[in-house]
Amino acid sequence: MVTFVDEVTLHLRAGKGGNGCVSVRREKFKPLAGPDGANGGDGGDIILVTDPQTTTLLSYHHSPHRSAGNGGFGMGDMRAGAQGEDLELPVPVGTVVKDPSGEVLVDMVEPGMRFIVAPGGKGGLGNAALASPKRKAPGFALLGTPGWEGDVVLELKTVADVALVGFPSAGKSSLIAAISAARPKIADYPFTTLHPNLGVVQAGDVRFTVADVPGLIEGASEGRGLGLEFLRHVERCTALVHVLDCATLDPGRDPITDLEVILAELAAYPVPEGQVPLLERPQLVALNKVDVPEARELADFVRPELESRGYRVFEISTVARQGLRELTFALGEVIDEHRKAAPAQAAPERIVIRPRGSKKEFEIRVEGGTYGNVYRILGEKPERWVQQTDFTNEEAVGFLADRLEKLGVEDALFKVGAVPGSTVLIGEGESVVFDWDPAISSAAELATAPRGTDPRFADNRRRTTTERREHYHAVMDARAAERADEEVRRVARRDDGEEG
């Protein structure tokens, strides 16, 4: 049964924005009193929040698909759509967020840190928000845009001051249990520890955290044993403690040999750019199990050689509680010196995952096609505008054409060689396809009235009797004049025939 997971792929879908509403306010004696369609609500975001009480990514291993709430549709009478509910996902402190290609998006090392990993879509504008002096009552609204959808990789790297490293069954779990309140699983067989354990140690005035890293063996940096899975938990530690087993009965093993194997694996493990290599960090040696007489003799024998290599050596026994105070106070000194030497860090800046706007509003990519060049328009604004357009509404299509023209898309198409009838696509992948005709301005020929007017707001005043009479006489006079002209043309044709 899986009890600890430190790497998982999440499949995320942020909330979709709600559509705007097309509505006209109706009052007594004023059936068309103006637009009152409200905006749709924004879709919910998916937010990662570092939680000190969360220690594993296990819940996301079992349920990797997560989605936020959608925004509500706008309604008439200026009733805006409901905002989509955000989804907050607690993650352990020390979680690294990456995209599927491996690029780091954020390193969440502070408790309470919040990161919008999947922003929700924007709600569409209602016709009230689209109204203007030239467009008094728009007969369309904008659609909501879809939220971000994709995969992210979460990788947990334990945040601790000290890492206990060593061979399996060297006594690391017993040591962390003896010096802290942590209660890891302890047994007399290899690889008892299957995930890092954290413990808090108080040494005088210094408090620090210790991580019990699962046992390393030769080849761990290449994936043997549990090495590659857990060497990452050593990356953030300030100091290393080599826990060496002086009472091992395995043939060919002794404290010096074990230390050289562990050093080789730590040297072979690449740390991220900007971090201190593992072997250049402060290192102490703990010769464990000296309560066994043979182990005490072996510890006394190898201690001079270890000290000659520059290590501070401590003979300890987790069972008899020997040497633990000296070890913890020595670690406290190292951590205290490191904290004092470290520069003061400013408060973490607010993270912007996807800054809005860019230096270039759009670009046009010319692609070859079977029937000639295809012109693909790429850019945040054009692609978002297409998502907001209801292509079943002629006025909405004209509004899109106006926006693209003001952005300079038509001029740019001319410059890259587009001609009337060229195929134009907006967006990547399965894009919206247009047959470009620059002679048609904003699809205005599709509208039932000149752009900027609305037949529903025409003057509906009833004519007086005098006005109706004048209109009748004008029509009769026009018809009489037309009959007279027709009679003149008939007589002329007859005379021409007689002369012939």
Tab-separated table of N, CA and C in Angstrom, residues 144-266:
chain	number	residue	atom	x	y	z
A	144	GLY	N	-17.971	33.730	-22.896
A	144	GLY	CA	-16.900	33.530	-21.923
A	144	GLY	C	-15.765	32.722	-22.521
A	145	THR	N	-14.554	32.969	-22.071
A	145	THR	CA	-13.400	32.238	-22.591
A	145	THR	C	-13.130	31.004	-21.721
A	146	PRO	N	-12.588	29.949	-22.321
A	146	PRO	CA	-12.292	28.754	-21.523
A	146	PRO	C	-11.123	28.993	-20.577
A	147	GLY	N	-11.128	28.299	-19.454
A	147	GLY	CA	-10.012	28.378	-18.520
A	147	GLY	C	-8.827	27.560	-19.012
A	148	TRP	N	-7.691	27.741	-18.323
A	148	TRP	CA	-6.475	27.008	-18.696
A	148	TRP	C	-6.677	25.521	-18.440
A	149	GLU	N	-6.227	24.723	-19.379
A	149	GLU	CA	-6.354	23.279	-19.242
A	149	GLU	C	-5.038	22.636	-19.673
A	150	GLY	N	-4.509	21.755	-18.840
A	150	GLY	CA	-3.251	21.097	-19.166
A	150	GLY	C	-2.710	20.324	-17.978
A	151	ASP	N	-1.446	19.919	-18.094
A	151	ASP	CA	-0.796	19.103	-17.071
A	151	ASP	C	0.339	19.892	-16.414
A	152	VAL	N	0.531	19.640	-15.142
A	152	VAL	CA	1.699	20.151	-14.423
A	152	VAL	C	2.263	19.014	-13.578
A	153	VAL	N	3.545	19.084	-13.326
A	153	VAL	CA	4.234	18.067	-12.535
A	153	VAL	C	4.609	18.673	-11.185
A	154	LEU	N	4.217	18.001	-10.119
A	154	LEU	CA	4.595	18.415	-8.769
A	154	LEU	C	5.688	17.491	-8.264
A	155	GLU	N	6.766	18.074	-7.785
A	155	GLU	CA	7.892	17.292	-7.266
A	155	GLU	C	8.239	17.822	-5.882
A	156	LEU	N	8.204	16.946	-4.902
A	156	LEU	CA	8.463	17.352	-3.520
A	156	LEU	C	9.935	17.161	-3.182
A	157	LYS	N	10.540	18.236	-2.683
A	157	LYS	CA	11.908	18.180	-2.182
A	157	LYS	C	11.877	18.660	-0.738
A	158	THR	N	12.221	17.765	0.166
A	158	THR	CA	12.102	18.060	1.593
A	158	THR	C	12.920	19.286	1.975
A	159	VAL	N	12.305	20.156	2.762
A	159	VAL	CA	12.987	21.340	3.273
A	159	VAL	C	13.435	21.039	4.704
A	160	ALA	N	14.720	20.813	4.886
A	160	ALA	CA	15.271	20.511	6.213
A	160	ALA	C	16.657	21.118	6.324
A	161	ASP	N	17.103	21.341	7.561
A	161	ASP	CA	18.431	21.913	7.779
A	161	ASP	C	19.519	20.852	7.708
A	162	VAL	N	19.203	19.644	8.157
A	162	VAL	CA	20.198	18.576	8.234
A	162	VAL	C	19.625	17.322	7.583
A	163	ALA	N	20.445	16.629	6.805
A	163	ALA	CA	20.038	15.365	6.201
A	163	ALA	C	20.903	14.247	6.769
A	164	LEU	N	20.246	13.170	7.206
A	164	LEU	CA	20.968	11.983	7.661
A	164	LEU	C	21.092	11.022	6.486
A	165	VAL	N	22.309	10.732	6.068
A	165	VAL	CA	22.530	9.849	4.926
A	165	VAL	C	23.373	8.661	5.371
A	166	GLY	N	23.206	7.583	4.670
A	166	GLY	CA	23.967	6.384	5.004
A	166	GLY	C	23.345	5.163	4.368
A	167	PHE	N	23.977	4.008	4.583
A	167	PHE	CA	23.481	2.752	4.045
A	167	PHE	C	22.177	2.353	4.746
A	168	PRO	N	21.401	1.477	4.121
A	168	PRO	CA	20.212	0.953	4.802
A	168	PRO	C	20.596	0.285	6.127
A	169	SER	N	19.748	0.441	7.104
A	169	SER	CA	19.913	-0.164	8.432
A	169	SER	C	21.129	0.377	9.180
A	170	ALA	N	21.574	1.580	8.804
A	170	ALA	CA	22.703	2.180	9.528
A	170	ALA	C	22.247	2.816	10.834
A	171	GLY	N	20.946	2.983	11.018
A	171	GLY	CA	20.440	3.560	12.257
A	171	GLY	C	19.960	4.983	12.116
A	172	LYS	N	19.654	5.433	10.900
A	172	LYS	CA	19.205	6.817	10.702
A	172	LYS	C	17.843	7.048	11.338
A	173	SER	N	16.921	6.111	11.122
A	173	SER	CA	15.588	6.272	11.712
A	173	SER	C	15.655	6.258	13.234
A	174	SER	N	16.493	5.404	13.780
A	174	SER	CA	16.643	5.363	15.238
A	174	SER	C	17.238	6.659	15.759
A	175	LEU	N	18.158	7.249	14.989
A	175	LEU	CA	18.783	8.494	15.415
A	175	LEU	C	17.779	9.645	15.435
A	176	ILE	N	16.976	9.768	14.365
A	176	ILE	CA	16.014	10.879	14.339
A	176	ILE	C	14.940	10.680	15.403
A	177	ALA	N	14.611	9.421	15.716
A	177	ALA	CA	13.641	9.162	16.775
A	177	ALA	C	14.222	9.499	18.146
A	178	ALA	N	15.547	9.358	18.302
A	178	ALA	CA	16.193	9.611	19.589
A	178	ALA	C	16.405	11.096	19.862
A	179	ILE	N	16.569	11.895	18.806
A	179	ILE	CA	16.891	13.314	19.023
A	179	ILE	C	15.699	14.233	18.781
A	180	SER	N	14.575	13.680	18.328
A	180	SER	CA	13.398	14.504	18.059
A	180	SER	C	12.148	13.737	18.457
A	181	ALA	N	10.993	14.353	18.191
A	181	ALA	CA	9.717	13.708	18.505
A	181	ALA	C	9.193	12.881	17.348
A	182	ALA	N	9.957	12.785	16.257
A	182	ALA	CA	9.516	11.977	15.123
A	182	ALA	C	9.490	10.503	15.510
A	183	ARG	N	8.547	9.783	14.947
A	183	ARG	CA	8.406	8.357	15.241
A	183	ARG	C	8.348	7.567	13.938
A	184	PRO	N	9.497	7.447	13.268
A	184	PRO	CA	9.502	6.683	12.012
A	184	PRO	C	9.452	5.187	12.279
A	185	LYS	N	9.178	4.437	11.218
A	185	LYS	CA	9.180	2.984	11.330
A	185	LYS	C	10.618	2.497	11.497
A	186	ILE	N	10.837	1.627	12.485
A	186	ILE	CA	12.179	1.100	12.767
A	186	ILE	C	12.096	-0.422	12.784
A	187	ALA	N	12.966	-1.063	12.007
A	187	ALA	CA	12.999	-2.530	11.963
A	187	ALA	C	14.407	-2.966	11.601
A	188	ASP	N	14.680	-4.281	11.744
A	188	ASP	CA	16.028	-4.799	11.531
A	188	ASP	C	16.187	-5.402	10.137
A	189	TYR	N	15.600	-4.749	9.115
A	189	TYR	CA	15.815	-5.203	7.736
A	189	TYR	C	16.031	-3.973	6.863
A	190	PRO	N	16.737	-4.167	5.718
A	190	PRO	CA	17.071	-3.017	4.871
A	190	PRO	C	15.825	-2.358	4.287
A	191	PHE	N	15.968	-1.069	3.945
A	191	PHE	CA	14.924	-0.268	3.300
A	191	PHE	C	13.634	-0.260	4.122
A	192	THR	N	13.790	-0.170	5.440
A	192	THR	CA	12.609	-0.006	6.286
A	192	THR	C	11.952	1.347	6.002
A	193	THR	N	12.802	2.362	5.835
A	193	THR	CA	12.299	3.709	5.547
A	193	THR	C	12.034	3.840	4.057
A	194	LEU	N	10.790	4.110	3.704
A	194	LEU	CA	10.413	4.248	2.303
A	194	LEU	C	10.109	5.682	1.915
A	195	HIS	N	10.153	6.587	2.855
A	195	HIS	CA	9.970	8.005	2.547
A	195	HIS	C	10.661	8.818	3.623
A	196	PRO	N	11.069	10.064	3.290
A	196	PRO	CA	11.787	10.884	4.268
A	196	PRO	C	10.923	11.176	5.486
A	197	ASN	N	11.570	11.207	6.628
A	197	ASN	CA	10.913	11.579	7.876
A	197	ASN	C	11.563	12.859	8.395
A	198	LEU	N	10.748	13.755	8.899
A	198	LEU	CA	11.241	15.027	9.420
A	198	LEU	C	11.081	15.066	10.929
A	199	GLY	N	12.087	15.635	11.589
A	199	GLY	CA	12.031	15.822	13.030
A	199	GLY	C	12.603	17.174	13.405
A	200	VAL	N	12.068	17.782	14.450
A	200	VAL	CA	12.545	19.082	14.928
A	200	VAL	C	13.412	18.850	16.163
A	201	VAL	N	14.604	19.431	16.137
A	201	VAL	CA	15.578	19.239	17.217
A	201	VAL	C	15.853	20.584	17.876
A	202	GLN	N	15.886	20.591	19.199
A	202	GLN	CA	16.220	21.793	19.962
A	202	GLN	C	17.570	21.575	20.616
A	203	ALA	N	18.551	22.385	20.220
A	203	ALA	CA	19.897	22.299	20.793
A	203	ALA	C	20.246	23.662	21.379
A	204	GLY	N	20.021	23.835	22.673
A	204	GLY	CA	20.232	25.139	23.291
A	204	GLY	C	19.207	26.130	22.775
A	205	ASP	N	19.693	27.214	22.219
A	205	ASP	CA	18.803	28.242	21.671
A	205	ASP	C	18.513	28.038	20.187
A	206	VAL	N	19.078	27.009	19.612
A	206	VAL	CA	18.936	26.787	18.167
A	206	VAL	C	17.950	25.657	17.928
A	207	ARG	N	16.988	25.924	17.067
A	207	ARG	CA	16.040	24.878	16.669
A	207	ARG	C	16.218	24.628	15.172
A	208	PHE	N	16.296	23.384	14.795
A	208	PHE	CA	16.482	23.050	13.381
A	208	PHE	C	15.753	21.750	13.078
A	209	THR	N	15.575	21.488	11.791
A	209	THR	CA	14.873	20.281	11.340
A	209	THR	C	15.873	19.298	10.752
A	210	VAL	N	15.591	18.030	10.977
A	210	VAL	CA	16.449	16.945	10.492
A	210	VAL	C	15.613	16.025	9.618
A	211	ALA	N	16.162	15.620	8.468
A	211	ALA	CA	15.474	14.708	7.555
A	211	ALA	C	16.189	13.372	7.538
A	212	ASP	N	15.416	12.330	7.719
A	212	ASP	CA	15.931	10.964	7.637
A	212	ASP	C	15.698	10.476	6.207
A	213	VAL	N	16.771	10.462	5.403
A	213	VAL	CA	16.663	10.082	3.995
A	213	VAL	C	16.783	8.564	3.880
A	214	PRO	N	15.905	7.936	3.073
A	214	PRO	CA	16.002	6.481	2.906
A	214	PRO	C	17.394	6.037	2.512
A	215	GLY	N	17.743	4.802	2.891
A	215	GLY	CA	19.098	4.302	2.702
A	215	GLY	C	19.595	4.342	1.264
A	216	LEU	N	20.872	4.736	1.114
A	216	LEU	CA	21.511	4.791	-0.192
A	216	LEU	C	22.450	3.601	-0.346
A	217	ILE	N	22.571	3.108	-1.584
A	217	ILE	CA	23.493	2.035	-1.894
A	217	ILE	C	24.318	2.451	-3.092
A	218	GLU	N	25.305	1.666	-3.434
A	218	GLU	CA	26.132	1.973	-4.587
A	218	GLU	C	25.280	1.952	-5.854
A	219	GLY	N	25.396	3.031	-6.653
A	219	GLY	CA	24.581	3.157	-7.860
A	219	GLY	C	23.299	3.921	-7.639
A	220	ALA	N	23.126	4.512	-6.457
A	220	ALA	CA	21.882	5.231	-6.158
A	220	ALA	C	21.670	6.394	-7.110
A	221	SER	N	22.743	7.103	-7.484
A	221	SER	CA	22.605	8.245	-8.383
A	221	SER	C	22.207	7.830	-9.785
A	222	GLU	N	22.329	6.534	-10.095
A	222	GLU	CA	21.938	6.012	-11.396
A	222	GLU	C	20.606	5.292	-11.337
A	223	GLY	N	19.958	5.324	-10.165
A	223	GLY	CA	18.631	4.747	-10.058
A	223	GLY	C	18.552	3.444	-9.295
A	224	ARG	N	19.654	2.928	-8.789
A	224	ARG	CA	19.584	1.672	-8.033
A	224	ARG	C	18.963	1.905	-6.666
A	225	GLY	N	18.239	0.920	-6.203
A	225	GLY	CA	17.571	1.038	-4.910
A	225	GLY	C	16.530	2.137	-4.949
A	226	LEU	N	16.510	2.962	-3.924
A	226	LEU	CA	15.581	4.084	-3.867
A	226	LEU	C	16.293	5.413	-4.061
A	227	GLY	N	17.518	5.343	-4.591
A	227	GLY	CA	18.369	6.520	-4.630
A	227	GLY	C	17.811	7.707	-5.369
A	228	LEU	N	17.547	7.530	-6.670
A	228	LEU	CA	17.105	8.671	-7.456
A	228	LEU	C	15.815	9.272	-6.920
A	229	GLU	N	14.955	8.463	-6.344
A	229	GLU	CA	13.688	8.966	-5.846
A	229	GLU	C	13.872	9.864	-4.638
A	230	PHE	N	14.938	9.633	-3.846
A	230	PHE	CA	15.054	10.347	-2.582
A	230	PHE	C	16.319	11.194	-2.444
A	231	LEU	N	17.257	11.084	-3.381
A	231	LEU	CA	18.409	11.975	-3.307
A	231	LEU	C	17.981	13.432	-3.453
A	232	ARG	N	16.842	13.682	-4.140
A	232	ARG	CA	16.373	15.052	-4.293
A	232	ARG	C	16.055	15.706	-2.947
A	233	HIS	N	15.764	14.871	-1.929
A	233	HIS	CA	15.419	15.425	-0.620
A	233	HIS	C	16.650	15.928	0.131
A	234	VAL	N	17.837	15.661	-0.400
A	234	VAL	CA	19.069	16.156	0.215
A	234	VAL	C	19.417	17.541	-0.313
A	235	GLU	N	18.820	17.933	-1.451
A	235	GLU	CA	19.226	19.155	-2.142
A	235	GLU	C	19.143	20.395	-1.263
A	236	ARG	N	18.111	20.518	-0.463
A	236	ARG	CA	17.872	21.758	0.263
A	236	ARG	C	18.550	21.815	1.631
A	237	CYS	N	19.214	20.753	2.034
A	237	CYS	CA	19.788	20.694	3.383
A	237	CYS	C	21.062	21.524	3.490
A	238	THR	N	21.244	22.122	4.659
A	238	THR	CA	22.448	22.915	4.905
A	238	THR	C	23.642	22.029	5.227
A	239	ALA	N	23.438	20.995	6.033
A	239	ALA	CA	24.531	20.121	6.468
A	239	ALA	C	24.131	18.665	6.300
A	240	LEU	N	25.134	17.800	6.184
A	240	LEU	CA	24.929	16.362	6.045
A	240	LEU	C	25.576	15.646	7.230
A	241	VAL	N	24.894	14.620	7.692
A	241	VAL	CA	25.454	13.754	8.730
A	241	VAL	C	25.553	12.347	8.146
A	242	HIS	N	26.774	11.851	8.038
A	242	HIS	CA	26.996	10.491	7.551
A	242	HIS	C	26.849	9.535	8.739
A	243	VAL	N	25.787	8.767	8.725
A	243	VAL	CA	25.557	7.790	9.791
A	243	VAL	C	26.173	6.462	9.333
A	244	LEU	N	27.237	6.058	10.002
A	244	LEU	CA	27.994	4.853	9.619
A	244	LEU	C	27.748	3.750	10.647
A	245	ASP	N	27.477	2.575	10.151
A	245	ASP	CA	27.173	1.415	10.987
A	245	ASP	C	28.482	0.722	11.370
A	246	CYS	N	28.806	0.756	12.657
A	246	CYS	CA	30.044	0.109	13.111
A	246	CYS	C	29.807	-1.332	13.561
A	247	ALA	N	28.575	-1.803	13.495
A	247	ALA	CA	28.270	-3.165	13.952
A	247	ALA	C	27.716	-4.020	12.824
A	248	THR	N	27.951	-3.623	11.582
A	248	THR	CA	27.421	-4.395	10.467
A	248	THR	C	28.119	-5.745	10.356
A	249	LEU	N	27.363	-6.741	9.957
A	249	LEU	CA	27.902	-8.086	9.763
A	249	LEU	C	28.043	-8.433	8.287
A	250	ASP	N	27.721	-7.474	7.400
A	250	ASP	CA	27.828	-7.752	5.963
A	250	ASP	C	29.291	-7.834	5.572
A	251	PRO	N	29.654	-8.853	4.796
A	251	PRO	CA	31.059	-8.979	4.364
A	251	PRO	C	31.445	-7.856	3.411
A	252	GLY	N	32.667	-7.401	3.536
A	252	GLY	CA	33.171	-6.352	2.659
A	252	GLY	C	32.745	-4.953	3.040
A	253	ARG	N	32.065	-4.802	4.172
A	253	ARG	CA	31.616	-3.477	4.594
A	253	ARG	C	32.318	-3.052	5.872
A	254	ASP	N	32.682	-1.779	5.910
A	254	ASP	CA	33.229	-1.157	7.107
A	254	ASP	C	32.938	0.331	7.010
A	255	PRO	N	33.080	1.101	8.073
A	255	PRO	CA	32.707	2.523	8.028
A	255	PRO	C	33.408	3.319	6.932
A	256	ILE	N	34.704	3.047	6.697
A	256	ILE	CA	35.437	3.807	5.683
A	256	ILE	C	34.890	3.491	4.288
A	257	THR	N	34.684	2.209	4.011
A	257	THR	CA	34.160	1.814	2.696
A	257	THR	C	32.764	2.382	2.474
A	258	ASP	N	31.925	2.294	3.511
A	258	ASP	CA	30.567	2.840	3.385
A	258	ASP	C	30.602	4.337	3.086
A	259	LEU	N	31.497	5.053	3.781
A	259	LEU	CA	31.582	6.494	3.576
A	259	LEU	C	32.008	6.827	2.148
A	260	GLU	N	32.966	6.098	1.614
A	260	GLU	CA	33.438	6.370	0.252
A	260	GLU	C	32.343	6.108	-0.788
A	261	VAL	N	31.544	5.074	-0.558
A	261	VAL	CA	30.447	4.794	-1.486
A	261	VAL	C	29.420	5.919	-1.456
A	262	ILE	N	29.061	6.355	-0.245
A	262	ILE	CA	28.064	7.421	-0.125
A	262	ILE	C	28.591	8.718	-0.725
A	263	LEU	N	29.869	9.033	-0.503
A	263	LEU	CA	30.449	10.249	-1.073
A	263	LEU	C	30.425	10.216	-2.593
A	264	ALA	N	30.690	9.057	-3.163
A	264	ALA	CA	30.673	8.932	-4.621
A	264	ALA	C	29.276	9.169	-5.178
A	265	GLU	N	28.261	8.659	-4.490
A	265	GLU	CA	26.891	8.852	-4.962
A	265	GLU	C	26.456	10.305	-4.813
A	266	LEU	N	26.847	10.949	-3.717
A	266	LEU	CA	26.500	12.356	-3.542
A	266	LEU	C	27.198	13.229	-4.573
